[in-house]
């Protein structure tokens, strides 16, 4: 890697945690294999950043690639990265990579999947038709997170074009991503070290360079695995008006249970915050407590959606 230049050392804050003044900058994460992450590092990340003007990080304890920049630059960077990965394969094609079919797994907030799919699938079909790529969204959220995988399949060029369109969709509805719990497939999930590695919602993008020891995650976590009591954060999510009741529960039983299990303070605005009628839910606590609160809240919302779908199904037959 070129001297004097290296990937960011600090975690990159994804767009779902940014204020409106930062919405012109997109942060897009992808799940990589260990081998692919090594290829990216060996191909000189600094040169990639110089070519595209983006910021690139690779997870400390996991293989999450994070690229930050304007939409066009992020798409170009992913295009170049995918070409690097294709050319690194032992059976790399003798022809242009434009004829190669490959894929990349993007990490997308569950609350923003709808922004990509659109009403009755109109947006996702337009993206596929306009770019030549195919998009496949997973049905389930990743463990201990509120992110889902969207696999983009096609040639490196078509994937790059699709990523640009996906990025535009994410920035248009960035507020819906507030409070996303990022997927961290690191050693903190192992039985002997459960959650002790720091499960903060913006700790997924560290830095890993070949030949150097891995740094410890999140210094705000003590040796006992407990967050420092002063490390409090505030996160907001929008709740559809017809879902507020299921979060509160009868006489407040459900929201009180989530408060107790997570350790976070949770409040719901009495009035809608915009014309959609959605209410703002505010969570205050340590990163780990907020992560658990968000996980429980999203699980409650998903359970309610499934319950309603099951209740409506017999009526459609």
Coordinates of C-alpha atoms in Angstrom, one line a residue:
X1 CA 0.0 0.0 0.0
X2 CA 1.3 3.4 -0.8
X3 CA 3.1 5.2 2.0
X4 CA 1.5 8.3 3.6
X5 CA -2.0 7.3 2.6
X6 CA -4.3 4.7 4.1
X7 CA -8.0 3.9 4.6
X8 CA -9.9 5.8 7.3
X9 CA -9.0 4.8 10.9
X10 CA -12.3 5.9 12.3
X11 CA -15.7 4.3 11.9
X12 CA -17.7 5.9 9.1
X13 CA -21.1 7.1 10.0
X14 CA -23.7 5.8 7.6
X15 CA -26.2 8.1 6.0
X16 CA -29.0 6.8 8.3
X17 CA -27.2 8.6 11.2
X18 CA -26.4 11.8 9.3
X19 CA -28.2 15.2 9.4
X20 CA -29.9 16.5 6.3
X21 CA -26.9 18.7 5.5
X22 CA -24.9 15.5 4.8
X23 CA -27.3 13.7 2.6
X24 CA -25.2 14.5 -0.5
X25 CA -22.7 12.0 0.9
X26 CA -23.5 8.3 0.7
X27 CA -22.1 5.5 2.9
X28 CA -22.7 2.1 1.5
X29 CA -21.6 -1.1 3.2
X30 CA -21.1 -4.6 1.7
X31 CA -20.4 -8.0 3.1
X32 CA -17.2 -9.6 1.9
X33 CA -15.4 -12.9 2.3
X34 CA -12.0 -12.8 4.0
X35 CA -10.3 -13.7 0.8
X36 CA -12.0 -10.8 -1.1
X37 CA -11.2 -8.3 1.7
X38 CA -7.5 -9.3 1.3
X39 CA -7.6 -8.8 -2.4
X40 CA -9.0 -5.3 -1.9
X41 CA -6.2 -4.5 0.5
X42 CA -3.5 -6.0 -1.7
X43 CA -4.7 -3.9 -4.7
X44 CA -3.9 -0.7 -2.9
X45 CA -6.9 0.9 -1.2
X46 CA -5.1 4.3 -1.3
X47 CA -5.0 4.2 -5.1
X48 CA -8.6 3.3 -5.2
X49 CA -9.5 6.3 -3.0
X50 CA -7.3 8.6 -5.2
X51 CA -9.0 7.4 -8.4
X52 CA -12.6 7.9 -7.1
X53 CA -12.4 10.4 -4.2
X54 CA -14.1 8.1 -1.8
X55 CA -13.2 7.0 1.7
X56 CA -12.8 3.2 2.1
X57 CA -12.6 1.1 5.3
X58 CA -12.6 -2.6 6.0
X59 CA -13.8 -4.0 9.3
X60 CA -11.4 -4.8 12.1
X61 CA -13.0 -8.0 13.2
X62 CA -15.2 -8.7 10.2
X63 CA -15.2 -8.4 6.5
X64 CA -17.6 -5.4 6.1
X65 CA -16.4 -3.0 3.4
X66 CA -17.6 0.6 3.8
X67 CA -17.4 3.1 1.0
X68 CA -18.2 6.8 1.5
X69 CA -18.5 9.6 -1.1
X70 CA -20.9 11.1 -3.5
X71 CA -23.2 8.6 -5.2
X72 CA -21.3 8.5 -8.5
X73 CA -18.0 8.1 -6.8
X74 CA -19.3 5.3 -4.6
X75 CA -20.7 3.5 -7.6
X76 CA -17.4 3.9 -9.5
X77 CA -15.4 2.6 -6.5
X78 CA -17.6 -0.5 -6.2
X79 CA -17.3 -1.1 -10.0
X80 CA -13.5 -1.0 -9.7
X81 CA -13.5 -3.2 -6.6
X82 CA -15.6 -5.8 -8.3
X83 CA -13.3 -5.8 -11.3
X84 CA -10.4 -6.4 -9.0
X85 CA -12.1 -9.3 -7.4
X86 CA -13.0 -10.8 -10.8
X87 CA -9.4 -10.4 -12.1
X88 CA -8.0 -12.0 -8.9
X89 CA -9.8 -15.3 -9.5
X90 CA -7.5 -18.2 -10.6
X91 CA -9.8 -18.8 -13.6
X92 CA -10.1 -15.1 -14.5
X93 CA -11.6 -14.5 -17.9
X94 CA -9.5 -13.9 -20.9
X95 CA -12.2 -11.5 -22.3
X96 CA -13.4 -8.2 -21.0
X97 CA -15.0 -8.2 -17.5
X98 CA -18.2 -6.8 -19.1
X99 CA -19.0 -10.4 -20.1
X100 CA -18.5 -11.8 -16.6
X101 CA -21.5 -12.5 -14.3
X102 CA -20.7 -11.8 -10.6
X103 CA -22.4 -10.4 -7.6
X104 CA -22.0 -8.3 -4.4
X105 CA -23.9 -8.3 -1.2
X106 CA -24.9 -4.9 0.0
X107 CA -26.0 -4.2 3.6
X108 CA -29.2 -2.1 3.5
X109 CA -31.3 -0.9 6.5
X110 CA -34.5 -2.9 6.7
X111 CA -36.5 0.4 6.9
X112 CA -35.0 1.5 3.5
X113 CA -35.7 -1.7 1.6
X114 CA -39.1 -0.3 0.5
X115 CA -37.3 2.8 -0.9
X116 CA -35.5 0.5 -3.3
X117 CA -38.4 -1.8 -4.2
X118 CA -41.0 0.9 -4.5
X119 CA -44.8 0.5 -4.6
X120 CA -45.6 -2.9 -6.2
X121 CA -42.0 -3.3 -7.2
X122 CA -41.9 -0.4 -9.6
X123 CA -38.5 1.0 -8.5
X124 CA -36.6 -2.3 -8.4
X125 CA -37.9 -3.2 -11.8
X126 CA -36.8 0.1 -13.2
X127 CA -33.4 -0.3 -11.7
X128 CA -33.0 -3.8 -13.2
X129 CA -34.3 -2.7 -16.6
X130 CA -32.2 0.4 -16.7
X131 CA -28.9 -1.1 -15.5
X132 CA -29.0 -4.8 -16.7
X133 CA -28.3 -6.0 -13.1
X134 CA -30.6 -8.2 -11.0
X135 CA -31.4 -7.3 -7.4
X136 CA -32.4 -10.0 -4.8
X137 CA -33.4 -8.8 -1.3
X138 CA -33.2 -11.2 1.6
X139 CA -36.5 -11.7 3.5
X140 CA -34.9 -11.7 7.0
X141 CA -32.8 -9.2 8.9
X142 CA -29.3 -10.2 9.8
X143 CA -28.7 -11.5 13.3
X144 CA -28.6 -8.8 16.1
X145 CA -29.2 -6.1 13.5
X146 CA -31.9 -4.3 11.5
X147 CA -30.0 -4.7 8.2
X148 CA -30.8 -7.0 5.3
X149 CA -28.8 -8.2 2.4
X150 CA -29.5 -6.9 -1.1
X151 CA -27.5 -9.0 -3.6
X152 CA -26.7 -7.2 -6.8
X153 CA -25.9 -9.6 -9.7
X154 CA -24.5 -8.9 -13.2
X155 CA -21.4 -7.6 -14.8
X156 CA -19.2 -5.2 -12.9
X157 CA -20.4 -2.4 -15.0
X158 CA -24.1 -3.2 -14.6
X159 CA -23.6 -3.7 -10.8
X160 CA -21.9 -0.2 -10.6
X161 CA -24.9 1.3 -12.5
X162 CA -27.3 -0.4 -10.2
X163 CA -25.4 0.7 -7.1
X164 CA -25.7 4.3 -8.2
X165 CA -29.4 4.0 -8.6
X166 CA -29.7 2.2 -5.2
X167 CA -27.6 5.0 -3.6
X168 CA -30.0 7.7 -5.0
X169 CA -33.0 5.8 -3.5
X170 CA -31.3 5.6 -0.1
X171 CA -30.4 9.3 0.0
X172 CA -34.0 10.3 -1.0
X173 CA -35.4 8.6 2.1
X174 CA -32.5 8.8 4.4
X175 CA -34.7 9.8 7.4
X176 CA -36.3 6.3 7.3
X177 CA -32.9 4.8 8.1
X178 CA -32.5 6.6 11.5
X179 CA -31.7 4.2 14.3
X180 CA -30.5 1.3 12.1
X181 CA -28.6 -1.3 14.0
X182 CA -25.6 -2.3 11.9
X183 CA -24.7 -5.9 11.3
X184 CA -21.4 -6.8 13.0
X185 CA -20.4 -10.4 12.2
X186 CA -17.4 -10.2 14.5
X187 CA -16.1 -12.2 17.4
X188 CA -18.5 -10.5 19.8
X189 CA -21.1 -13.0 18.8
X190 CA -19.0 -16.0 19.9
X191 CA -20.2 -17.8 23.1
X192 CA -17.2 -16.8 25.2
X193 CA -17.4 -13.2 24.3
X194 CA -21.0 -12.4 23.7
X195 CA -21.5 -8.7 22.9
X196 CA -18.4 -7.9 24.8
X197 CA -16.8 -6.5 21.7
X198 CA -19.0 -3.5 21.6
X199 CA -22.3 -3.6 19.7
X200 CA -22.7 0.1 19.0
X201 CA -24.7 0.9 16.0
X202 CA -21.9 2.7 14.2
X203 CA -18.9 0.5 15.0
X204 CA -19.2 -1.8 12.0
X205 CA -16.6 0.0 9.9
X206 CA -13.1 -0.1 11.4
X207 CA -9.8 -0.6 9.7
X208 CA -7.8 -3.7 8.9
X209 CA -4.4 -3.7 7.1
X210 CA -2.4 -6.7 6.2
X211 CA 0.5 -7.5 8.5
X212 CA -0.6 -5.3 11.4
X213 CA -2.3 -6.5 14.6
X214 CA -6.0 -5.9 14.9
X215 CA -7.0 -3.1 17.2
X216 CA -9.5 -3.5 20.0
X217 CA -13.0 -2.4 19.2
X218 CA -14.8 0.4 20.9
X219 CA -12.6 1.7 23.7
X220 CA -15.8 2.8 25.6
X221 CA -16.4 -0.8 26.5
X222 CA -14.7 -1.9 29.7
X223 CA -12.9 -5.2 30.3
X224 CA -16.0 -6.6 31.9
X225 CA -17.9 -6.0 28.7
X226 CA -20.1 -3.2 30.1
X227 CA -20.4 0.1 28.4
X228 CA -19.1 3.2 30.2
X229 CA -22.1 4.8 31.9
X230 CA -21.4 8.2 30.4
X231 CA -21.4 6.8 26.8
X232 CA -25.0 7.8 26.1
X233 CA -26.5 8.3 22.6
X234 CA -29.8 9.4 21.3
X235 CA -31.4 7.7 18.3
X236 CA -34.7 8.4 16.6
X237 CA -36.9 6.2 14.4
X238 CA -40.2 7.0 12.7
X239 CA -43.2 4.7 13.5
X240 CA -46.2 4.5 11.2
X241 CA -49.4 5.7 13.0
X242 CA -51.1 2.3 12.8
X243 CA -48.1 0.6 14.5
X244 CA -47.8 2.9 17.6
X245 CA -50.3 0.8 19.5
X246 CA -48.4 -2.4 19.1
X247 CA -45.2 -0.9 20.4
X248 CA -46.9 0.7 23.4
X249 CA -49.0 -2.4 24.3
X250 CA -52.0 -2.5 26.6
X251 CA -51.4 0.0 29.4
X252 CA -47.8 0.5 28.2
X253 CA -46.8 -3.1 29.0
X254 CA -44.9 -3.7 25.7
X255 CA -42.8 -0.5 25.7
X256 CA -42.1 -0.9 29.4
X257 CA -40.8 -4.5 28.8
X258 CA -38.5 -3.2 26.0
X259 CA -37.2 -0.5 28.3
X260 CA -36.6 -3.1 31.1
X261 CA -34.8 -5.6 28.8
X262 CA -32.7 -3.0 27.0
X263 CA -31.9 -0.5 29.7
X264 CA -32.6 2.4 27.4
X265 CA -35.1 5.2 28.0
X266 CA -37.7 5.2 25.3
X267 CA -40.4 7.8 24.5
X268 CA -42.9 8.3 21.7
X269 CA -43.9 11.8 20.5
X270 CA -47.6 12.6 21.1
X271 CA -48.0 14.3 17.7
X272 CA -46.9 13.3 14.2
X273 CA -43.7 14.9 13.0
X274 CA -44.7 15.2 9.3
X275 CA -47.6 14.8 6.9
X276 CA -47.3 11.0 6.8
X277 CA -48.7 10.9 10.3
X278 CA -45.6 9.0 11.6
X279 CA -44.6 9.5 15.2
X280 CA -41.0 9.9 16.3
X281 CA -39.7 7.4 18.8
X282 CA -36.7 8.5 20.8
X283 CA -34.2 6.1 22.4
X284 CA -31.6 7.3 24.9
X285 CA -28.9 4.9 26.3
X286 CA -25.5 3.3 25.8
X287 CA -24.8 2.0 22.3
X288 CA -25.3 -1.5 23.4
X289 CA -28.6 -0.8 25.2
X290 CA -29.9 1.2 22.2
X291 CA -28.9 -1.7 19.9
X292 CA -30.9 -4.1 22.0
X293 CA -33.9 -1.7 22.2
X294 CA -33.9 -1.3 18.4
X295 CA -33.7 -5.0 17.9
X296 CA -36.6 -5.6 20.2
X297 CA -38.6 -2.8 18.6
X298 CA -38.1 -4.0 15.1
X299 CA -38.9 -7.6 16.1
X300 CA -42.2 -6.3 17.6
X301 CA -43.1 -4.4 14.4
X302 CA -42.3 -7.5 12.3
X303 CA -44.4 -9.7 14.5
X304 CA -47.3 -7.3 14.2
X305 CA -47.0 -7.2 10.4
X306 CA -47.0 -11.0 10.3
X307 CA -50.0 -11.2 12.6
X308 CA -52.0 -8.8 10.4
X309 CA -51.0 -10.6 7.3
X310 CA -52.2 -13.9 8.7
X311 CA -55.5 -12.3 9.8
X312 CA -56.1 -10.9 6.3
X313 CA -55.1 -14.0 4.4
X314 CA -58.4 -16.0 4.8
X315 CA -60.4 -13.0 3.6
X316 CA -58.5 -13.0 0.3
X317 CA -59.2 -16.6 -0.6

